[in-house]
Amino acid sequence: MRASLIQIAVDPDEPVNSRRRRAASLVREQRERHGADLVVLPELWPTGAFAYTSFVDEAEPLEGPTYEVMAEAAAGAGVWLHAGSIVERDPEGPLYNTSLVFSPDGELVRAYRKIHRFGFDTGEAVLMGAGEELVTVRAADLTFGLGTCYDLRFPELFRGLVDAGAQAFLVPAGWPARRRDHWTLLTRARAVENQAYVLACGTAGTHAGMEQAGHSIVVDPWGEVLAEAGPAEEVLTVELDPARVAKTREQFPALKDRRLR
Ligand SMILES: NC(=O)CC(=O)C(=O)O
């Protein structure tokens, strides 16, 4: 399976609709030029993960404008698409930071509401509700577990996803440049301890005064970095192989030695 991570720049001068169209065209390009089977976008790329003041105005229903553009992009390109996350307005509840995964025929197969909200007593933590459901998705020949950004700091979530069958994790993020060392450590740690691929796709640019780390990264089940972006807008393309997960788990069977469940 070939996967492309689109580290799109979130520039406050670019209107949200223009970024949506640009993202859709980048999705199609990954299929046409690089033969991608799976394309991944980052966290809250329509608004920017730290643009808290715009969350209420830019919130959209699950099947809102980002959903429509991304469903069409997935179907048009014929790819699995993790369309990053949106500020979801639940008509009967609060806002959520919700990731959308589409099949190659443009159907929404799973949505994941970020479980761990970032911001302590500001931002997401007060503006949004917390997701409660662990989500996995079978796409082509791999089972992916979903997490979002700050979730990376909570290893029990990823272990729960492994228990649910995950061989790889898809982690859209809006990670700030000032904590880039944590990003690299955490993505590699989640890969090593779970003997699973980690595909972590961040944003580039600066919004709400927060410089983004970029540095999207793909780590293999042994903890080796297969690809890493720089700080600017960039696309990474990597090959994923379920046999690599199986081989790592067989040859170094640490997951079998667990004693606390
Ligand atoms: N923005 C996030 O969700 C997480 C983050 O910034 C962190 O350091 O953790």
PDB file of N, CA, C and O and ligand atoms in Angstrom, residues 43 49-50 52 97 114 116-120 124 148-154 173-176 179 182 186, ligand 1:
ATOM      1  N   GLU A  43      -4.704  17.789  11.077  1.00  0.00           N
ATOM      2  CA  GLU A  43      -5.770  18.204  12.006  1.00  0.00           C
ATOM      3  C   GLU A  43      -6.263  19.622  11.671  1.00  0.00           C
ATOM      4  O   GLU A  43      -5.446  20.517  11.443  1.00  0.00           O
ATOM      5  N   ALA A  49      -5.437  24.626  13.863  1.00  0.00           N
ATOM      6  CA  ALA A  49      -5.713  23.982  15.153  1.00  0.00           C
ATOM      7  C   ALA A  49      -5.716  24.953  16.322  1.00  0.00           C
ATOM      8  O   ALA A  49      -6.303  24.681  17.365  1.00  0.00           O
ATOM      9  N   PHE A  50      -5.022  26.086  16.158  1.00  0.00           N
ATOM     10  CA  PHE A  50      -4.950  27.036  17.274  1.00  0.00           C
ATOM     11  C   PHE A  50      -5.828  28.270  17.065  1.00  0.00           C
ATOM     12  O   PHE A  50      -5.790  29.193  17.868  1.00  0.00           O
ATOM     13  N   TYR A  52      -8.621  29.276  17.810  1.00  0.00           N
ATOM     14  CA  TYR A  52      -9.784  29.014  18.664  1.00  0.00           C
ATOM     15  C   TYR A  52     -10.914  30.012  18.452  1.00  0.00           C
ATOM     16  O   TYR A  52     -12.080  29.655  18.501  1.00  0.00           O
ATOM     17  N   ASN A  97     -13.700  17.948  17.673  1.00  0.00           N
ATOM     18  CA  ASN A  97     -12.582  17.915  16.720  1.00  0.00           C
ATOM     19  C   ASN A  97     -12.660  16.529  16.065  1.00  0.00           C
ATOM     20  O   ASN A  97     -12.223  15.534  16.639  1.00  0.00           O
ATOM     21  N   LYS A 114     -11.820  13.457  18.520  1.00  0.00           N
ATOM     22  CA  LYS A 114     -10.595  13.499  19.340  1.00  0.00           C
ATOM     23  C   LYS A 114     -10.951  13.303  20.816  1.00  0.00           C
ATOM     24  O   LYS A 114     -11.817  14.008  21.354  1.00  0.00           O
ATOM     25  N   HIS A 116      -8.687  13.249  23.605  1.00  0.00           N
ATOM     26  CA  HIS A 116      -7.976  14.126  24.563  1.00  0.00           C
ATOM     27  C   HIS A 116      -7.923  15.542  23.992  1.00  0.00           C
ATOM     28  O   HIS A 116      -7.263  15.778  22.978  1.00  0.00           O
ATOM     29  N   ARG A 117      -8.604  16.450  24.652  1.00  0.00           N
ATOM     30  CA  ARG A 117      -8.682  17.828  24.146  1.00  0.00           C
ATOM     31  C   ARG A 117      -7.516  18.644  24.669  1.00  0.00           C
ATOM     32  O   ARG A 117      -7.206  18.593  25.857  1.00  0.00           O
ATOM     33  N   PHE A 118      -6.902  19.408  23.775  1.00  0.00           N
ATOM     34  CA  PHE A 118      -5.740  20.195  24.147  1.00  0.00           C
ATOM     35  C   PHE A 118      -6.173  21.580  24.632  1.00  0.00           C
ATOM     36  O   PHE A 118      -7.184  22.110  24.175  1.00  0.00           O
ATOM     37  N   GLY A 119      -5.393  22.182  25.492  1.00  0.00           N
ATOM     38  CA  GLY A 119      -5.613  23.592  25.824  1.00  0.00           C
ATOM     39  C   GLY A 119      -5.806  23.843  27.292  1.00  0.00           C
ATOM     40  O   GLY A 119      -5.987  24.974  27.705  1.00  0.00           O
ATOM     41  N   PHE A 120      -5.786  22.772  28.106  1.00  0.00           N
ATOM     42  CA  PHE A 120      -5.930  22.931  29.544  1.00  0.00           C
ATOM     43  C   PHE A 120      -7.203  23.736  29.831  1.00  0.00           C
ATOM     44  O   PHE A 120      -8.277  23.280  29.510  1.00  0.00           O
ATOM     45  N   GLU A 124      -9.498  24.109  22.923  1.00  0.00           N
ATOM     46  CA  GLU A 124     -10.329  22.916  22.742  1.00  0.00           C
ATOM     47  C   GLU A 124     -10.986  22.436  24.024  1.00  0.00           C
ATOM     48  O   GLU A 124     -12.123  21.980  24.020  1.00  0.00           O
ATOM     49  N   THR A 148      -5.597  11.773  17.271  1.00  0.00           N
ATOM     50  CA  THR A 148      -5.415  13.141  16.773  1.00  0.00           C
ATOM     51  C   THR A 148      -4.494  13.913  17.706  1.00  0.00           C
ATOM     52  O   THR A 148      -4.798  14.060  18.901  1.00  0.00           O
ATOM     53  N   CYS A 149      -3.375  14.379  17.172  1.00  0.00           N
ATOM     54  CA  CYS A 149      -2.471  15.344  17.807  1.00  0.00           C
ATOM     55  C   CYS A 149      -2.194  15.057  19.288  1.00  0.00           C
ATOM     56  O   CYS A 149      -1.439  14.141  19.618  1.00  0.00           O
ATOM     57  N   TYR A 150      -2.814  15.784  20.200  1.00  0.00           N
ATOM     58  CA  TYR A 150      -2.558  15.660  21.643  1.00  0.00           C
ATOM     59  C   TYR A 150      -2.756  14.228  22.140  1.00  0.00           C
ATOM     60  O   TYR A 150      -2.123  13.811  23.115  1.00  0.00           O
ATOM     61  N   ASP A 151      -3.598  13.454  21.436  1.00  0.00           N
ATOM     62  CA  ASP A 151      -3.784  12.033  21.777  1.00  0.00           C
ATOM     63  C   ASP A 151      -2.446  11.302  21.848  1.00  0.00           C
ATOM     64  O   ASP A 151      -2.329  10.299  22.565  1.00  0.00           O
ATOM     65  N   LEU A 152      -1.460  11.779  21.077  1.00  0.00           N
ATOM     66  CA  LEU A 152      -0.152  11.111  21.053  1.00  0.00           C
ATOM     67  C   LEU A 152       0.471  10.986  22.437  1.00  0.00           C
ATOM     68  O   LEU A 152       1.316  10.130  22.669  1.00  0.00           O
ATOM     69  N   ARG A 153       0.065  11.875  23.346  1.00  0.00           N
ATOM     70  CA  ARG A 153       0.665  11.868  24.691  1.00  0.00           C
ATOM     71  C   ARG A 153       0.023  10.821  25.608  1.00  0.00           C
ATOM     72  O   ARG A 153       0.393  10.723  26.769  1.00  0.00           O
ATOM     73  N   PHE A 154      -0.933  10.074  25.091  1.00  0.00           N
ATOM     74  CA  PHE A 154      -1.685   9.133  25.930  1.00  0.00           C
ATOM     75  C   PHE A 154      -1.509   7.714  25.377  1.00  0.00           C
ATOM     76  O   PHE A 154      -2.319   7.247  24.570  1.00  0.00           O
ATOM     77  N   ALA A 173      -2.379  16.135  12.863  1.00  0.00           N
ATOM     78  CA  ALA A 173      -1.964  17.005  13.968  1.00  0.00           C
ATOM     79  C   ALA A 173      -1.833  18.449  13.495  1.00  0.00           C
ATOM     80  O   ALA A 173      -1.776  18.734  12.293  1.00  0.00           O
ATOM     81  N   GLY A 174      -1.795  19.339  14.486  1.00  0.00           N
ATOM     82  CA  GLY A 174      -1.452  20.748  14.269  1.00  0.00           C
ATOM     83  C   GLY A 174      -0.427  21.070  15.347  1.00  0.00           C
ATOM     84  O   GLY A 174      -0.714  21.838  16.249  1.00  0.00           O
ATOM     85  N   TRP A 175       0.720  20.427  15.277  1.00  0.00           N
ATOM     86  CA  TRP A 175       1.703  20.467  16.374  1.00  0.00           C
ATOM     87  C   TRP A 175       2.533  21.741  16.282  1.00  0.00           C
ATOM     88  O   TRP A 175       3.014  22.089  15.205  1.00  0.00           O
ATOM     89  N   PRO A 176       2.733  22.432  17.387  1.00  0.00           N
ATOM     90  CA  PRO A 176       3.508  23.672  17.318  1.00  0.00           C
ATOM     91  C   PRO A 176       5.018  23.430  17.241  1.00  0.00           C
ATOM     92  O   PRO A 176       5.528  22.461  17.813  1.00  0.00           O
ATOM     93  N   ARG A 179       7.342  22.660  20.293  1.00  0.00           N
ATOM     94  CA  ARG A 179       7.431  21.352  20.952  1.00  0.00           C
ATOM     95  C   ARG A 179       7.751  20.241  19.946  1.00  0.00           C
ATOM     96  O   ARG A 179       7.328  19.110  20.086  1.00  0.00           O
ATOM     97  N   HIS A 182       9.199  16.921  21.195  1.00  0.00           N
ATOM     98  CA  HIS A 182       8.214  15.974  21.753  1.00  0.00           C
ATOM     99  C   HIS A 182       7.518  15.193  20.630  1.00  0.00           C
ATOM    100  O   HIS A 182       7.246  14.007  20.759  1.00  0.00           O
ATOM    101  N   LEU A 186       7.440  11.261  20.608  1.00  0.00           N
ATOM    102  CA  LEU A 186       6.151  10.591  20.840  1.00  0.00           C
ATOM    103  C   LEU A 186       5.746   9.715  19.655  1.00  0.00           C
ATOM    104  O   LEU A 186       5.227   8.610  19.843  1.00  0.00           O
TER     105      LEU A 186
HETATM  106  N1  LIG B   1      -2.148  20.858  19.712  1.00  0.00           N
HETATM  107  C1  LIG B   1      -2.266  19.658  20.288  1.00  0.00           C
HETATM  108  O1  LIG B   1      -3.309  19.011  20.190  1.00  0.00           O
HETATM  109  C2  LIG B   1      -1.151  19.046  21.064  1.00  0.00           C
HETATM  110  C3  LIG B   1       0.064  19.817  21.426  1.00  0.00           C
HETATM  111  O2  LIG B   1       0.299  20.923  20.985  1.00  0.00           O
HETATM  112  C4  LIG B   1       0.984  19.141  22.372  1.00  0.00           C
HETATM  113  O3  LIG B   1       2.070  19.665  22.628  1.00  0.00           O
HETATM  114  O4  LIG B   1       0.623  18.069  22.896  1.00  0.00           O
END
